[in-house]
Coordinates of C-alpha atoms and ligand atoms in Angstrom, one line a residue:
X976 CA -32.9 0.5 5.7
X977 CA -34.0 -3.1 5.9
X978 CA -31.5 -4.4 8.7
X979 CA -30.1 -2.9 11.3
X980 CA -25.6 -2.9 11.5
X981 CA -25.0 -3.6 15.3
X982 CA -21.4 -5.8 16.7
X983 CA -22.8 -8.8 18.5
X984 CA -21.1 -9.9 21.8
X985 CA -21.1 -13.7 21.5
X986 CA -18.2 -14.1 24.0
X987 CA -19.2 -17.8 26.2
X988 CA -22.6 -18.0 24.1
X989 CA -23.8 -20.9 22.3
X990 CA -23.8 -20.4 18.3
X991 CA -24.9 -23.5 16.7
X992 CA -23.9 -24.2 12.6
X993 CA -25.7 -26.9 11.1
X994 CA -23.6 -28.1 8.4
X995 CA -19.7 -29.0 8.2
X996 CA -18.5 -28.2 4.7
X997 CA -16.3 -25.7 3.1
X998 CA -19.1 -22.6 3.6
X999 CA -19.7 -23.6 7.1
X1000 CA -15.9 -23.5 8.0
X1001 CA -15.9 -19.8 6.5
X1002 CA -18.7 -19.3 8.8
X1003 CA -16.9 -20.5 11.8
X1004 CA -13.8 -18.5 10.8
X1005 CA -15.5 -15.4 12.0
X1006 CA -17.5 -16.9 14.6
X1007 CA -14.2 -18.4 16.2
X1008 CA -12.7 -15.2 16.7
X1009 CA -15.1 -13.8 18.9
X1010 CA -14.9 -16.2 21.5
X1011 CA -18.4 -17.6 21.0
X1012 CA -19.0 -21.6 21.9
X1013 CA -19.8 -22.8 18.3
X1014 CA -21.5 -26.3 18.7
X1015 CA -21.7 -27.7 14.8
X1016 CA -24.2 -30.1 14.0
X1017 CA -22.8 -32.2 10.5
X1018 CA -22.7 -36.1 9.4
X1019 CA -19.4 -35.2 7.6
X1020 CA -16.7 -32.6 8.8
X1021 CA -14.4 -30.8 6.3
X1022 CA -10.4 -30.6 7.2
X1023 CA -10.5 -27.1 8.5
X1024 CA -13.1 -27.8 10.8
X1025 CA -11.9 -31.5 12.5
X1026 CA -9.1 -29.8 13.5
X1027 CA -10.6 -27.1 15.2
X1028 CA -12.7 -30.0 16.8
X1029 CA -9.4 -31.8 17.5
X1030 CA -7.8 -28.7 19.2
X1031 CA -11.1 -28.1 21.6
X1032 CA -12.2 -24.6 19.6
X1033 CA -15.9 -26.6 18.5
X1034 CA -17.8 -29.1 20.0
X1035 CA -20.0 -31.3 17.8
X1036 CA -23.1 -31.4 19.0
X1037 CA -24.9 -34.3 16.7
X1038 CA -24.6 -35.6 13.1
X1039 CA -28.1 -35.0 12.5
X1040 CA -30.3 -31.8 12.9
X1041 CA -33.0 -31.5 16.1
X1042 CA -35.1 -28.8 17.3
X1043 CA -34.1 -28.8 20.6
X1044 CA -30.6 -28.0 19.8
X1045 CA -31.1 -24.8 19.4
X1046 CA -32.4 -24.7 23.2
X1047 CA -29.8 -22.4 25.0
X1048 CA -28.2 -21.2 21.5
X1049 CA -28.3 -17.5 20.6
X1050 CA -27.7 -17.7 17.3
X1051 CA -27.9 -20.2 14.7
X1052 CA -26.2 -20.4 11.0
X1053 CA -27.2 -23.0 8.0
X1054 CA -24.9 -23.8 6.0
X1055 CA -25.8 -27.3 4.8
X1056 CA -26.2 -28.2 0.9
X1057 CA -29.7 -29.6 2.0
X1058 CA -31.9 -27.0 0.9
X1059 CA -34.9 -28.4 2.8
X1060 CA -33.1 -28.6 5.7
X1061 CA -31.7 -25.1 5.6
X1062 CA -35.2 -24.2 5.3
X1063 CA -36.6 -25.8 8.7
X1064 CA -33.4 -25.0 10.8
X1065 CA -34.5 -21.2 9.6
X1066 CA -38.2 -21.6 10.5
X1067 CA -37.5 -23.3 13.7
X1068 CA -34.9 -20.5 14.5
X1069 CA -36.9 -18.2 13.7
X1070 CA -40.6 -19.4 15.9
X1071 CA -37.8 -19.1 19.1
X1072 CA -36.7 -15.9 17.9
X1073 CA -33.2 -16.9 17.7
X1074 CA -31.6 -15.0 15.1
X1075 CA -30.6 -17.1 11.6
X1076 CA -28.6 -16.7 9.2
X1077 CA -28.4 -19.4 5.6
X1078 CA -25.9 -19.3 3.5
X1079 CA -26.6 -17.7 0.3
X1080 CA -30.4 -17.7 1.3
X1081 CA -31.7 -13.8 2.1
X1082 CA -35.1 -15.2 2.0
X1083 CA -34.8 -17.5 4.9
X1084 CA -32.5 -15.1 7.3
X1085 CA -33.1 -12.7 10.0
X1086 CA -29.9 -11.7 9.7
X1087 CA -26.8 -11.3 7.3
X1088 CA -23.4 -11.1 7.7
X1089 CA -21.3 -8.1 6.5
X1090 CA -18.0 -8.2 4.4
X1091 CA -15.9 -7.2 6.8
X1092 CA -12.3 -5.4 7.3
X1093 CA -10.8 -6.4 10.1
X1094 CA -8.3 -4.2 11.9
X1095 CA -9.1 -5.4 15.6
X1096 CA -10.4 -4.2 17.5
X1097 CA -11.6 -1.6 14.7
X1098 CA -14.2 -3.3 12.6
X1099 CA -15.9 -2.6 9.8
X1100 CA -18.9 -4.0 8.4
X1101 CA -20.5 -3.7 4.7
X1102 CA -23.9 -4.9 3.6
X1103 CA -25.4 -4.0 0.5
X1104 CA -28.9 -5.4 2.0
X1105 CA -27.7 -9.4 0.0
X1106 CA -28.3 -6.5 -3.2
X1107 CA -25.1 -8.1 -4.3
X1108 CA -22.4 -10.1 -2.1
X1109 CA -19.8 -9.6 -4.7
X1110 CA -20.2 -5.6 -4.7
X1111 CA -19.7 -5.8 -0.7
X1112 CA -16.8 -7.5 -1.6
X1113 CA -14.8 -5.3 -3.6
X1114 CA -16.0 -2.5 -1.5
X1115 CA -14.3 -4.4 1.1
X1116 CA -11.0 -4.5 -0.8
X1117 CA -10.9 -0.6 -1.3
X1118 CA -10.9 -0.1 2.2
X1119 CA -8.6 -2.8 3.0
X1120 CA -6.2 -0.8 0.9
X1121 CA -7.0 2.7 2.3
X1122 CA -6.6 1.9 5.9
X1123 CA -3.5 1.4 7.2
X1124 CA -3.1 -1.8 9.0
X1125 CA -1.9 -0.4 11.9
X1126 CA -5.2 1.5 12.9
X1127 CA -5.9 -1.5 15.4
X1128 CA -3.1 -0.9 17.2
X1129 CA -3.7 2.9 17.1
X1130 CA -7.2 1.8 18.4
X1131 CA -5.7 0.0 21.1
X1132 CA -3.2 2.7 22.0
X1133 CA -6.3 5.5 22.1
X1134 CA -8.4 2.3 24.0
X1135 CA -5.5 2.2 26.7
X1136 CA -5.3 6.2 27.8
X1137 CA -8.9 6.8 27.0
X1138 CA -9.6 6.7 31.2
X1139 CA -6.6 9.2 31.4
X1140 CA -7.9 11.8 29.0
X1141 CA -11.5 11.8 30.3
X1142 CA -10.1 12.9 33.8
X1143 CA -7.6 15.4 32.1
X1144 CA -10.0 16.9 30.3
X1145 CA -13.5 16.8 31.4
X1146 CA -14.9 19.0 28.6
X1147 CA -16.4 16.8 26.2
X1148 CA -15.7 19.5 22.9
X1149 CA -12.0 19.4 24.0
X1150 CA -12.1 16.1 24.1
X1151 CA -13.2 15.5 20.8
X1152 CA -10.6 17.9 19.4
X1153 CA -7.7 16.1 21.5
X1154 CA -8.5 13.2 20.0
X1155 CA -8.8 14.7 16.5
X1156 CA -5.2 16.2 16.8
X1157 CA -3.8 13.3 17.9
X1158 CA -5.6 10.5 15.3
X1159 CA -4.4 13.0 12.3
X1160 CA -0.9 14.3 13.8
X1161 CA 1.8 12.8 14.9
X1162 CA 1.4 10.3 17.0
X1163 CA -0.7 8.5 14.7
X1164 CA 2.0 8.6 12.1
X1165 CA 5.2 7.7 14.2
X1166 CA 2.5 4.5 14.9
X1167 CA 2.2 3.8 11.6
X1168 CA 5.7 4.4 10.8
X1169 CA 6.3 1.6 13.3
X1170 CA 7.7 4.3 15.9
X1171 CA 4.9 2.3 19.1
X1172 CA 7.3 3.7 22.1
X1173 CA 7.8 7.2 20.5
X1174 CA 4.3 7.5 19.7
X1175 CA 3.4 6.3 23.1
X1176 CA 5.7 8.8 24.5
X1177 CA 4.6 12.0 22.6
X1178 CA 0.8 10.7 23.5
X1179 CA 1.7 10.7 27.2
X1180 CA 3.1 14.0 26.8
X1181 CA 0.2 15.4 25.2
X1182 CA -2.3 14.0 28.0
X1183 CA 0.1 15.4 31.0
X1184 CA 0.0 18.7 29.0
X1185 CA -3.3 18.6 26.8
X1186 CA -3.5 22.6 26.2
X1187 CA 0.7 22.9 25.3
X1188 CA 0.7 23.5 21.7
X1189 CA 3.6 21.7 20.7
X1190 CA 1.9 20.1 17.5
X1191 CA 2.6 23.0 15.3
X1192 CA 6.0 21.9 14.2
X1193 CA 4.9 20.0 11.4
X1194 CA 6.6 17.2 9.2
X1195 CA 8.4 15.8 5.9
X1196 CA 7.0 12.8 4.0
X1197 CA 10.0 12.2 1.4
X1198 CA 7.9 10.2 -1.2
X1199 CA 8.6 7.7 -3.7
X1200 CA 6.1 8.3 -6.6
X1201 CA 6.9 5.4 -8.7
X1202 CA 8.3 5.6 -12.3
X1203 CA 4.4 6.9 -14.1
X1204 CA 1.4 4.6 -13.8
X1205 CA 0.0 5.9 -10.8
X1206 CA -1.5 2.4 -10.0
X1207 CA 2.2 1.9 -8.9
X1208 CA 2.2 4.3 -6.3
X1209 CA 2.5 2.4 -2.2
X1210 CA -0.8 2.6 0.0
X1211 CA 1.2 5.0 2.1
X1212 CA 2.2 6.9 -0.5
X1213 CA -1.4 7.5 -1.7
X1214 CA -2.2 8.0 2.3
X1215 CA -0.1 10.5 2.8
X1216 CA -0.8 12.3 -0.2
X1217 CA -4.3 12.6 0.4
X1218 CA -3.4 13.9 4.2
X1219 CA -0.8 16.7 3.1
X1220 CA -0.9 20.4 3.3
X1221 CA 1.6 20.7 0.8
X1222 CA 3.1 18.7 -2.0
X1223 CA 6.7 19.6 -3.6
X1224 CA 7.1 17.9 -6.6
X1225 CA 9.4 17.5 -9.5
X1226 CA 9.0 17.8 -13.3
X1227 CA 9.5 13.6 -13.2
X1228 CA 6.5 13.1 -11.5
X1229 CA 3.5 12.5 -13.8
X1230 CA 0.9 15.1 -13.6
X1231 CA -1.7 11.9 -12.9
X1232 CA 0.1 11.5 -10.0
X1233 CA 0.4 15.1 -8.5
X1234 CA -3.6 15.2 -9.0
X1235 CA -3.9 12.1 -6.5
X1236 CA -2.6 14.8 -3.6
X1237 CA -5.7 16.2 -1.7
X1238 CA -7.7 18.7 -3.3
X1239 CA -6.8 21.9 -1.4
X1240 CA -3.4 21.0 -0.7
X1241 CA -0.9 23.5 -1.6
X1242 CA 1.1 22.5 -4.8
X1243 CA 4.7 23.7 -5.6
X1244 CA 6.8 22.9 -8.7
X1245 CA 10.7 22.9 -8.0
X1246 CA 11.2 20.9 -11.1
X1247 CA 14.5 19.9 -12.2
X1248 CA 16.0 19.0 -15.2
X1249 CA 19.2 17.3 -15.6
X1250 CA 20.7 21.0 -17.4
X1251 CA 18.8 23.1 -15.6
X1252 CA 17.4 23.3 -12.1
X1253 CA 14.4 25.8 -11.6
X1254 CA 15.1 26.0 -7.8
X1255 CA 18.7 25.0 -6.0
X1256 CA 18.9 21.8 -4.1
X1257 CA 19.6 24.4 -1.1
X1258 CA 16.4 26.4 -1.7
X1259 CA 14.3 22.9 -1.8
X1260 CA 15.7 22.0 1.9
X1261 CA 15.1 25.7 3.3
X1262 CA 11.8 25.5 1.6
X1263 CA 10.5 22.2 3.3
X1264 CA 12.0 23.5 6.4
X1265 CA 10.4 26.8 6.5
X1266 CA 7.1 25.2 5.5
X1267 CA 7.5 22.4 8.1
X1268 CA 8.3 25.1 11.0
X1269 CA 4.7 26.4 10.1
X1270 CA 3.5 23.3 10.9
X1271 CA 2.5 21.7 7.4
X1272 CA 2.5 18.6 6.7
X1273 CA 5.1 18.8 3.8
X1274 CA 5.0 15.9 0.6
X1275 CA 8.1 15.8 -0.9
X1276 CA 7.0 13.5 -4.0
X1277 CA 9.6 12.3 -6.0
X1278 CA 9.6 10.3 -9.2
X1279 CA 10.7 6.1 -9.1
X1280 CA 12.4 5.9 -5.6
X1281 CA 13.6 8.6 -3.5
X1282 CA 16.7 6.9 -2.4
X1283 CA 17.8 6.2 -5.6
X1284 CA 19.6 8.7 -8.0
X1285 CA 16.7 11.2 -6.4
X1286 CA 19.1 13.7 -3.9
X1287 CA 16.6 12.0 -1.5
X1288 CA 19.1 11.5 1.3
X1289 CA 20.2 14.9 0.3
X1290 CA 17.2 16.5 1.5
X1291 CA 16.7 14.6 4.8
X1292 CA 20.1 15.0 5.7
X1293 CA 19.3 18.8 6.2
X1294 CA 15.9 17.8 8.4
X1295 CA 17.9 15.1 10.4
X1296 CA 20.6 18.5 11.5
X1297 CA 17.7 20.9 12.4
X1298 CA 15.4 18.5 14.1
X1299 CA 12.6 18.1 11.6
X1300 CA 10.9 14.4 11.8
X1301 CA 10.5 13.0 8.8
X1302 CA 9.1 9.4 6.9
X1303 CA 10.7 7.9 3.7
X1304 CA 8.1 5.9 1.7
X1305 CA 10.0 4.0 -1.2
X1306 CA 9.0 4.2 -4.8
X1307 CA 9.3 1.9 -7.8
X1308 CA 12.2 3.3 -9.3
X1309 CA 12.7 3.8 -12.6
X1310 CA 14.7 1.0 -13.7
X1311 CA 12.2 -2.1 -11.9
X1312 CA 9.0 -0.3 -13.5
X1313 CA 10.7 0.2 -17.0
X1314 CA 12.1 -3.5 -17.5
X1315 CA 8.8 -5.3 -15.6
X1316 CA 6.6 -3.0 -18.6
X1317 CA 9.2 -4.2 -21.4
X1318 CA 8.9 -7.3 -20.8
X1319 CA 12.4 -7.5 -19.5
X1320 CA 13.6 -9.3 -16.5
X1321 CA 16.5 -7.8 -14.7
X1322 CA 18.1 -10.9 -13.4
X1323 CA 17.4 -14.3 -14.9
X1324 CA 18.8 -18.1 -13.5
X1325 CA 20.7 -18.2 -16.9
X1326 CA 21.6 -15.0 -18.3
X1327 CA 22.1 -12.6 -15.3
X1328 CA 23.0 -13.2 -11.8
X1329 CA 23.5 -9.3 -10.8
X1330 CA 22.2 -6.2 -11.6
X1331 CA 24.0 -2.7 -11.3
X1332 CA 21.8 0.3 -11.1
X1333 CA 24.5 3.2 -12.9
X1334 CA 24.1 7.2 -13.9
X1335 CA 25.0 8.0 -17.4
X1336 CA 25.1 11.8 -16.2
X1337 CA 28.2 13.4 -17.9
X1338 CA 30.8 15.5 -16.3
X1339 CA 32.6 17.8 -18.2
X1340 CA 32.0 15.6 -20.9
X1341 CA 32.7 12.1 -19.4
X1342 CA 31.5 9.3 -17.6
X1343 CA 33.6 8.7 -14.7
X1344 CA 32.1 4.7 -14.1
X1345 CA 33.9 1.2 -12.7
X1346 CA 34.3 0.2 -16.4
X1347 CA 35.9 -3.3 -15.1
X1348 CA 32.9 -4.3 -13.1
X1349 CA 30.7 -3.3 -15.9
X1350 CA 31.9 -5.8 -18.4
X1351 CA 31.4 -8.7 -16.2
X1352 CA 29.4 -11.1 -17.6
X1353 CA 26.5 -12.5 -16.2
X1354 CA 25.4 -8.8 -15.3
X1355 CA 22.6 -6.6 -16.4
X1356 CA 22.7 -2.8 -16.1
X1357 CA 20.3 -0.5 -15.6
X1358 CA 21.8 3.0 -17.0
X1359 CA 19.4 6.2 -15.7
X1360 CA 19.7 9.6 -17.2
X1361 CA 21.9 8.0 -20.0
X1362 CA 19.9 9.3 -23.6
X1363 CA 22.6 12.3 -23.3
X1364 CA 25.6 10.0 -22.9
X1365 CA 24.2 7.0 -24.6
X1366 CA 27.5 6.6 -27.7
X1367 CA 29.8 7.5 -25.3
X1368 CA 28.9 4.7 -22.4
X1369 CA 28.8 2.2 -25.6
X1370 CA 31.6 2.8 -27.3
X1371 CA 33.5 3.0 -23.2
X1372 CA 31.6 -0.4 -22.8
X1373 CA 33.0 -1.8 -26.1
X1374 CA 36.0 -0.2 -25.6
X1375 CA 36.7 -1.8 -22.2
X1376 CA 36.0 -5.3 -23.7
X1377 CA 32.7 -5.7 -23.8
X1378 CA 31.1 -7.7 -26.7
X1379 CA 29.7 -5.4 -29.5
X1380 CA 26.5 -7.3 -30.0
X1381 CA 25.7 -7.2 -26.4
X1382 CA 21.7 -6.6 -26.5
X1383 CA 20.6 -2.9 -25.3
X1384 CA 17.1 -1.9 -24.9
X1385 CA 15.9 1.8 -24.4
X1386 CA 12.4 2.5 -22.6
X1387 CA 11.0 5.8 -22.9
X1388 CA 8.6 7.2 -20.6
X1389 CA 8.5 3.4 -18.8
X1390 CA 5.3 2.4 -17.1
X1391 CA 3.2 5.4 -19.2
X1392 CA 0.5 5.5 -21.5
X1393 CA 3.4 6.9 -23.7
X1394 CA 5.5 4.5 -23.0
X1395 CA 7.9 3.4 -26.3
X1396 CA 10.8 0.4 -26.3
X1397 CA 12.9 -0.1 -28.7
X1398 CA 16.0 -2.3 -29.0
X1399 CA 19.5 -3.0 -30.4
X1400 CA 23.3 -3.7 -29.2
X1401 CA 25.8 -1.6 -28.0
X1402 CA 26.6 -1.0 -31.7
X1403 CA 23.6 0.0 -33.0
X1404 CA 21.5 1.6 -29.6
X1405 CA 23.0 5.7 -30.8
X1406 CA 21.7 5.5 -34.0
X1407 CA 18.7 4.2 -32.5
X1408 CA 18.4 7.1 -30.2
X1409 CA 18.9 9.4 -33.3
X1410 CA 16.9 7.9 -35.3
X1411 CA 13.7 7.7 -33.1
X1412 CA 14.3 10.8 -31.5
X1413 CA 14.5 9.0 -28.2
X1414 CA 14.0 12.4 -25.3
X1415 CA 14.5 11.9 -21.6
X1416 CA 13.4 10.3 -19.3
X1417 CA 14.5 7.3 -20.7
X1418 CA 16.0 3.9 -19.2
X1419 CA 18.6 1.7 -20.9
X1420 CA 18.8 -1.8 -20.1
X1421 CA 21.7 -3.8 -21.3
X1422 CA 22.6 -7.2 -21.0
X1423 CA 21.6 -11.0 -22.4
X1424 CA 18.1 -10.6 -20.6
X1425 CA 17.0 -7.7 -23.1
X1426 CA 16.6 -10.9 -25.8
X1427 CA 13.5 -12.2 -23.2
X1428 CA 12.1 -9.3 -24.1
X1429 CA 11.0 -10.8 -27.5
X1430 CA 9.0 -13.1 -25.7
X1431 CA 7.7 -11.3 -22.6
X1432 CA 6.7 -8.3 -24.2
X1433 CA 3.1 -7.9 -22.4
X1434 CA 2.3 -4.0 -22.0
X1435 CA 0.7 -2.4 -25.0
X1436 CA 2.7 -0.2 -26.9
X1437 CA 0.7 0.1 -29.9
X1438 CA 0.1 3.2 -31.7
X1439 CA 3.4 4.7 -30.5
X1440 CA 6.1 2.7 -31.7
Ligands
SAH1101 N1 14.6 8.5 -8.4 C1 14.3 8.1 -9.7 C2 15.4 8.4 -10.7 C3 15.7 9.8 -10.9 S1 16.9 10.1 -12.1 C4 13.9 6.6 -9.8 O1 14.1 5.9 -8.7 O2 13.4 6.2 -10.8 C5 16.0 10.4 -13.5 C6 16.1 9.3 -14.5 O3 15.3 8.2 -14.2 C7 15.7 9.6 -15.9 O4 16.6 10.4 -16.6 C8 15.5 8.3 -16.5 O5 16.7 7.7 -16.8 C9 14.9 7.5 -15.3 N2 13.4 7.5 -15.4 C10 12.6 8.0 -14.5 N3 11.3 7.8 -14.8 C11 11.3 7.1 -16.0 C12 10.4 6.6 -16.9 N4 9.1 6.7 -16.6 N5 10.8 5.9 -18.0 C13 12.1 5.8 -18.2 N6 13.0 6.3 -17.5 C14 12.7 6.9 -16.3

């Protein structure tokens, strides 16, 4: 290891940058927040930076560079297009000892500066050694979407008991494994859930009490897991799935997606089907119950968006009566994933000012729908579960008044490598759905924006249609 990762404290210091372009202000953005005194050195000042000399946050020291101004300076950054200059401001650092960093330059620094992602006052700092910049870089972005952005606060919460617990409990090992049950239970979560005074409250708890064992009731995450592509799938979806004991899923959810859950998670099926259901509504909610009375951490992924045609409000309704806590994360559903992958826009300045989301599930037969709000014009809907019921909810639709050529497009397996679109009108979408054996699940769009289709088309479908 050629350099050595430490946190500088440059709070009241002197930092001097020599240059005042667009790569110095960069410089100065991370300098600034550490409270250093950045004294700049430049014959011309970019925007950024003559404001922050306007508002008092840099002083300029000189328009050109001297040795003796980096007298009293603890650290010195180049960042002039003047490669000879760079050059002696790093030599002349570097005869005083003072640490010096040039832009772009590994050659000519003593130090470098990490990519960093910043979740003050959690910091973390990635060098590849100036190997490659652009590698740090992307490294940087992974993380950024990993950890949640609350972990600062978290860190600040911990920061502001952390006297408390080291009285309460003196033994270092015990210590450790507070802090470990409380950064992967509950508090953490009702923080990043946005729940700051209940999570402050249970923490207080837990210090006043540090050997009660009330973390074994354990909790529901009710997930949304997006229509397919698993790249669709929230941050805190992903989180929680890779921090679960247990995953429940559906037969909607794509395998691709179930394999994202941690490895030695427990995985149950309770598929459903729209004729059949392998396991009750009932026996799902006693099921997460019992589970969550042991204390697991219970994933109930769903496919698209739990709140939406998904029983998800259903299945918290029972946790909310028996005292279980519980997180919703939203999904794409079914209907924004299919038309954005067809190429479809569900509302449109000048073909669609509203969009109804409507189940095509039969009942005894029959669609029991607000035909008159329907036919509006000006309206797009989004019909789910509807291959079963497809010629009866178009000839309703025509029936009712709507026009017969109204453009209909049906997406099978949206937002999939499977994935297959095919379009029509009200007339001609059953014979359609006969004709290319169109199988659940499947979303019908229908409305004037289906014709933007021919134009917006961008997802691949090629090979399967
Ligand atoms: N909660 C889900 C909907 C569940 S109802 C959501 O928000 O998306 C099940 C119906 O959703 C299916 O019958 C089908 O109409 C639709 N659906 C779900 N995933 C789909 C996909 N990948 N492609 C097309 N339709 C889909």
């Amino acid at each position: 290891m050629k350099f050595l990762p430490i946190f500088l404290k440059l709070e009241d210091k002197n930092c001097l940058v020599v240059g005042g372009g667009d790569v110095a202000a960069r410089k100065i953005s991370s300098l600034i927040s550490t409270n250093a005194r950045i004294l700049i050195v430049a014959r011309e000042l970019n925007p950024e930076i003559e404001a922050l000399v306007q508002s008092g946050q840099l002083v300029i020291l000189a328009t050109e560079y001297e040795k003796s101004q980096l007298d009293s300076c603890v650290l010195v950054i180049a960042a002039t297009n003047d490669a000879e200059l760079n050059k002696r401001v790093s030599t002349d650092a570097q005869q005083r000892n003072i640490p010096v960093n040039v832009v772009d330059n590994p050659e000519l620094c003593s130090f470098i500066m990490p990519s960093v992602v910043n979740r003050d006052p959690v910091q973390i700092a990635i060098s590849t050694g100036g190997a490659s910049p652009v590698l740090a870089r992307l490294l940087r972005s992974r993380l950024e979407t990993m950890i949640p952005s609350a972990y600062g606060k978290l860190a600040s919460m911990m920061k502001s008991v952390r006297k408390e617990v080291k009285e309460k409990i003196p033994n270092q090992t015990q210590r450790r494994r507070f802090w470990e049950s409380i950064l992967q239970g509950p508090v953490a979560e009702l923080l990043f859930s946005g729940h700051e005074d209940k999570a402050l409250s249970i923490l207080k708890q837990k210090i006043s009490n540090p050997n009660e064992n009330s973390d074994r009731q354990g909790e529901v995450y009710l997930v949304g897991g997006g229509p397919g592509d698993p790249d669709l799938l929230t941050f805190r979806a992903l989180r929680l799935m890779q921090q679960t004991d247990v995953v429940l899923y559906d037969r909607l959810v794509a395998p691709a997606i179930v394999a994202l859950a941690r490895k030695d998670a427990d995985r149950i099926f309770v598929g459903k089907k729209s004729d059949q259901h392998s396991m009750t509504q009932d026996e799902i909610n006693d099921l997460m119950i019992k589970l969550a009375r042991e204390g697991k951490r219970v994933l109930r992924l769903k496919g698209g968006d739990p709140f939406i045609f998904g029983r998800g409000g259903e299945e918290i309704d029972k946790l909310a009566e028996v005292g279980i806590s519980f997180q919703v994360v939203p999904g794409i559903t079914a209907a924004t994933g299919c038309a954005s992958y067809a190429g479809i826009p569900l509302t449109h300045r000048n073909y669609a000012q509203s969009c109804v989301f409507i189940t095509g599930h039969l009942k005894e037969g029959k669609l029991d729908l607000n035909w008159q709000s329907l036919i509006q014009p000006g309206q797009t809907i989004a019909v789910y579960m509807g291959v079963g019921a497809a010629k009866v909810l178009c000839e309703s639709l025509i029936e009712h008044g709507m026009n017969i050529d109204t453009p209909v497009a049906i997406i099978q397996q949206g937002t999939t490598t499977e994935q297959r679109t095919f379009t029509g009108s009200l007339k001609t979408l059953p014979d359609i759905i006969d004709q290319e054996d169109i199988k659940p699940p499947s979303m019908m769009i229908i409305g004037d924006v289906v014709n933007l289709r021919e134009k917006l088309a961008w997802f691949d479908e090629s090979g399967k249609v």
